[in-house]
Amino acid sequence: MAKGGGLLCVMNDIAPECERHDYEAWYQRDHVPDRIGIPGFQHARRYRRLNGPRAEFLTFYETATPNVLCSEPYLKRLAAPTDWTARIMAHFRSMSRSICRVALDEGQAGAGGILTLMAQQEAPAAGLEVQFAAMLEQPGVTRVRLWRADPTVTVPSPEEKLRPGGDASFATIMVAEGTNAEMIQAALTAHGFTAAPTFYSLIYASPLLKEAPA
């Protein structure tokens, strides 16, 4: 998506007693359609962890601008969750919710089946975009993205009270997509990234909406 667009990144575990089929049905039948129906939401993707330190599930939503994530239609949805949402979110654990502005998005069109993510509480270092974009020179890397937290549109979510433990957030999120986990790891190492990444596999991608729904 275009540099300067909005991005909501959610990572979470779920409690052992949560039924997996119910969790998946809720996401696909209730939650993703609900979010994509909000004006300005353009795309959603869901991933499940292969290995690494971050939460088991990763979901992100692309929006036309970061301001969509503090818009009246979105805030109204947050203030009135469905009964199914309230029931499922009681099982969320290790939740993080980061409202970001897209600082870098480069690479081939389409999505790699493997994604690696690194997240930190600190703001990105100078020159990080150039360093990260250079990974595209390596085989197996198809797309690189850098998301920066946007405090001007970071607003509390009324849904947070449904989730035990509250919500964390990150200042910098780096994402690289590719076709092969070993190749992505080799590219990270070759370009000086030493933090432990988390590898995810794609489980769902919504259709890309070019225009906000009417």
Short mmCIF file of C-alpha atoms in Angstrom, two decimals:
data_model
loop_
_atom_site.label_atom_id
_atom_site.label_comp_id
_atom_site.label_asym_id
_atom_site.label_seq_id
_atom_site.Cartn_x
_atom_site.Cartn_y
_atom_site.Cartn_z
CA MET A 1 0.00 0.00 0.00
CA ALA A 2 1.06 3.61 -0.41
CA LYS A 3 3.50 5.21 1.99
CA GLY A 4 1.55 7.28 4.51
CA GLY A 5 -1.42 4.93 4.61
CA GLY A 6 -2.84 3.57 7.84
CA LEU A 7 -2.19 0.20 9.42
CA LEU A 8 -3.73 -1.52 12.44
CA CYS A 9 -1.54 -4.40 13.64
CA VAL A 10 -2.99 -6.88 16.15
CA MET A 11 -1.12 -9.77 17.76
CA ASN A 12 -2.67 -12.16 20.26
CA ASP A 13 -2.67 -15.57 21.83
CA ILE A 14 -5.89 -17.30 22.83
CA ALA A 15 -6.68 -19.12 26.08
CA PRO A 16 -6.44 -22.93 25.98
CA GLU A 17 -10.15 -23.28 26.72
CA CYS A 18 -11.13 -21.28 23.64
CA GLU A 19 -12.45 -23.58 20.93
CA ARG A 20 -10.33 -23.07 17.83
CA HIS A 21 -13.14 -23.66 15.36
CA ASP A 22 -15.25 -21.02 17.15
CA TYR A 23 -12.35 -18.56 17.09
CA GLU A 24 -11.79 -19.08 13.36
CA ALA A 25 -15.50 -18.89 12.56
CA TRP A 26 -15.79 -15.62 14.48
CA TYR A 27 -12.87 -14.03 12.65
CA GLN A 28 -14.02 -15.03 9.19
CA ARG A 29 -17.81 -14.67 9.55
CA ASP A 30 -18.10 -11.80 12.02
CA HIS A 31 -14.99 -9.75 12.71
CA VAL A 32 -13.18 -9.34 9.40
CA PRO A 33 -16.40 -8.58 7.43
CA ASP A 34 -17.39 -6.09 10.13
CA ARG A 35 -14.06 -4.24 9.90
CA ILE A 36 -13.77 -4.31 6.12
CA GLY A 37 -17.28 -2.83 5.95
CA ILE A 38 -16.07 0.37 7.66
CA PRO A 39 -15.34 3.25 5.24
CA GLY A 40 -11.61 3.58 4.65
CA PHE A 41 -10.70 -0.03 5.51
CA GLN A 42 -9.12 -1.59 2.42
CA HIS A 43 -7.59 -4.98 3.21
CA ALA A 44 -7.12 -7.53 5.97
CA ARG A 45 -4.69 -10.37 6.44
CA ARG A 46 -4.42 -13.06 9.08
CA TYR A 47 -1.40 -15.18 9.97
CA ARG A 48 -0.47 -17.95 12.41
CA ARG A 49 2.96 -18.30 14.01
CA LEU A 50 5.43 -20.88 12.78
CA ASN A 51 8.10 -20.02 15.35
CA GLY A 52 9.49 -17.09 17.30
CA PRO A 53 8.78 -15.00 20.42
CA ARG A 54 5.66 -13.06 19.41
CA ALA A 55 2.01 -14.06 19.82
CA GLU A 56 0.48 -16.99 17.96
CA PHE A 57 -1.83 -14.92 15.77
CA LEU A 58 -1.11 -11.82 13.71
CA THR A 59 -3.82 -9.79 12.00
CA PHE A 60 -3.43 -6.49 10.22
CA TYR A 61 -5.79 -4.12 8.51
CA GLU A 62 -4.74 -1.61 5.86
CA THR A 63 -6.64 1.69 5.77
CA ALA A 64 -6.64 4.60 3.36
CA THR A 65 -5.10 6.89 6.01
CA PRO A 66 -4.23 6.54 9.70
CA ASN A 67 -7.15 8.88 10.50
CA VAL A 68 -9.58 6.12 9.49
CA LEU A 69 -8.56 4.46 12.76
CA CYS A 70 -10.00 7.33 14.79
CA SER A 71 -12.98 8.00 12.50
CA GLU A 72 -16.54 8.14 13.81
CA PRO A 73 -17.70 4.97 11.97
CA TYR A 74 -14.81 2.95 13.39
CA LEU A 75 -15.20 4.28 16.93
CA LYS A 76 -18.93 3.48 16.80
CA ARG A 77 -18.10 -0.15 15.94
CA LEU A 78 -15.58 -0.35 18.78
CA ALA A 79 -18.17 0.96 21.23
CA ALA A 80 -20.79 -1.61 20.18
CA PRO A 81 -19.12 -5.02 19.80
CA THR A 82 -21.23 -7.97 18.73
CA ASP A 83 -22.13 -10.61 21.30
CA TRP A 84 -19.83 -13.03 19.49
CA THR A 85 -16.97 -10.52 19.72
CA ALA A 86 -17.50 -10.05 23.44
CA ARG A 87 -17.45 -13.81 24.00
CA ILE A 88 -14.33 -14.46 21.93
CA MET A 89 -12.32 -11.49 23.18
CA ALA A 90 -12.63 -12.78 26.74
CA HIS A 91 -10.22 -15.49 25.56
CA PHE A 92 -7.60 -13.10 24.13
CA ARG A 93 -4.18 -13.19 25.80
CA SER A 94 -0.87 -11.33 25.22
CA MET A 95 -2.73 -8.76 23.16
CA SER A 96 -1.01 -5.93 21.32
CA ARG A 97 -2.78 -3.33 19.21
CA SER A 98 -0.67 -0.83 17.29
CA ILE A 99 -2.04 2.01 15.15
CA CYS A 100 0.60 2.87 12.58
CA ARG A 101 1.51 4.96 9.59
CA VAL A 102 3.17 3.15 6.68
CA ALA A 103 6.78 4.37 6.46
CA LEU A 104 8.01 1.84 3.90
CA ASP A 105 6.30 -0.58 1.52
CA GLU A 106 8.43 -1.89 -1.34
CA GLY A 107 8.70 -5.05 -3.38
CA GLN A 108 6.88 -7.21 -5.86
CA ALA A 109 3.13 -7.16 -6.29
CA GLY A 110 1.35 -9.91 -4.39
CA ALA A 111 1.97 -11.61 -1.08
CA GLY A 112 4.59 -14.08 0.03
CA GLY A 113 3.24 -17.08 1.92
CA ILE A 114 5.78 -16.59 4.71
CA LEU A 115 6.07 -13.42 6.76
CA THR A 116 8.64 -12.47 9.36
CA LEU A 117 7.96 -9.77 11.93
CA MET A 118 10.16 -7.80 14.31
CA ALA A 119 8.57 -5.32 16.72
CA GLN A 120 10.07 -2.94 19.25
CA GLN A 121 8.97 -0.30 21.71
CA GLU A 122 11.55 2.20 20.44
CA ALA A 123 11.22 4.55 17.48
CA PRO A 124 13.07 3.39 14.34
CA ALA A 125 16.73 4.29 14.03
CA ALA A 126 17.87 6.71 11.35
CA GLY A 127 18.39 4.96 8.03
CA LEU A 128 16.31 1.92 8.94
CA GLU A 129 14.11 2.22 5.85
CA VAL A 130 17.14 2.06 3.53
CA GLN A 131 18.68 -0.83 5.45
CA PHE A 132 15.45 -2.80 5.43
CA ALA A 133 14.63 -2.12 1.77
CA ALA A 134 18.04 -3.51 0.78
CA MET A 135 16.77 -6.96 1.77
CA LEU A 136 14.87 -7.06 -1.53
CA GLU A 137 18.22 -7.76 -3.20
CA GLN A 138 18.23 -11.20 -1.57
CA PRO A 139 16.51 -14.25 -3.11
CA GLY A 140 13.26 -15.35 -1.52
CA VAL A 141 12.29 -11.87 -0.24
CA THR A 142 9.27 -10.44 -2.08
CA ARG A 143 8.18 -7.43 -0.03
CA VAL A 144 9.43 -5.33 2.90
CA ARG A 145 7.38 -3.03 5.09
CA LEU A 146 8.03 -0.69 8.00
CA TRP A 147 5.20 0.60 10.16
CA ARG A 148 5.63 3.42 12.67
CA ALA A 149 3.20 4.08 15.50
CA ASP A 150 1.19 7.24 14.90
CA PRO A 151 0.42 8.82 18.30
CA THR A 152 -1.78 11.48 16.70
CA VAL A 153 -4.46 8.85 15.99
CA THR A 154 -3.83 6.38 18.80
CA VAL A 155 -7.09 6.36 20.73
CA PRO A 156 -8.25 3.93 23.45
CA SER A 157 -10.40 1.07 22.21
CA PRO A 158 -13.56 0.38 24.22
CA GLU A 159 -13.06 -3.30 23.30
CA GLU A 160 -9.92 -3.37 25.45
CA LYS A 161 -12.04 -3.90 28.55
CA LEU A 162 -13.21 -7.22 27.05
CA ARG A 163 -9.65 -8.57 26.93
CA PRO A 164 -7.92 -9.68 30.16
CA GLY A 165 -4.57 -7.98 30.70
CA GLY A 166 -5.13 -4.94 28.52
CA ASP A 167 -3.41 -4.07 25.24
CA ALA A 168 0.27 -3.46 24.59
CA SER A 169 1.54 -1.55 21.55
CA PHE A 170 4.73 -1.15 19.54
CA ALA A 171 6.46 1.93 18.15
CA THR A 172 8.17 0.16 15.24
CA ILE A 173 7.07 -2.95 13.33
CA MET A 174 9.19 -4.42 10.54
CA VAL A 175 7.70 -7.01 8.20
CA ALA A 176 9.35 -8.96 5.40
CA GLU A 177 7.41 -11.32 3.15
CA GLY A 178 8.83 -14.08 1.06
CA THR A 179 8.65 -17.56 -0.33
CA ASN A 180 11.06 -19.36 1.99
CA ALA A 181 11.73 -18.90 5.71
CA GLU A 182 15.39 -19.86 5.48
CA MET A 183 15.98 -17.32 2.70
CA ILE A 184 14.26 -14.57 4.67
CA GLN A 185 16.38 -15.39 7.73
CA ALA A 186 19.53 -15.31 5.60
CA ALA A 187 18.54 -11.89 4.26
CA LEU A 188 17.96 -10.55 7.77
CA THR A 189 21.36 -11.78 8.87
CA ALA A 190 23.12 -10.46 5.77
CA HIS A 191 21.72 -6.98 6.37
CA GLY A 192 22.57 -6.77 10.05
CA PHE A 193 19.25 -7.58 11.72
CA THR A 194 20.07 -9.58 14.85
CA ALA A 195 16.81 -9.36 16.84
CA ALA A 196 14.90 -12.64 17.02
CA PRO A 197 12.17 -12.54 14.35
CA THR A 198 8.84 -14.31 14.48
CA PHE A 199 7.82 -16.26 11.39
CA TYR A 200 4.17 -16.50 10.39
CA SER A 201 2.28 -18.34 7.67
CA LEU A 202 -0.62 -16.72 5.82
CA ILE A 203 -4.06 -18.13 6.67
CA TYR A 204 -6.34 -15.51 5.10
CA ALA A 205 -6.20 -12.42 2.85
CA SER A 206 -9.32 -10.40 2.08
CA PRO A 207 -10.00 -8.93 -1.35
CA LEU A 208 -8.30 -5.57 -1.78
CA LEU A 209 -10.80 -2.72 -1.88
CA LYS A 210 -9.59 0.08 -4.10
CA GLU A 211 -12.23 2.47 -2.81
CA ALA A 212 -13.81 2.81 0.61
CA PRO A 213 -17.26 1.21 0.82
CA ALA A 214 -20.18 3.59 0.32
#
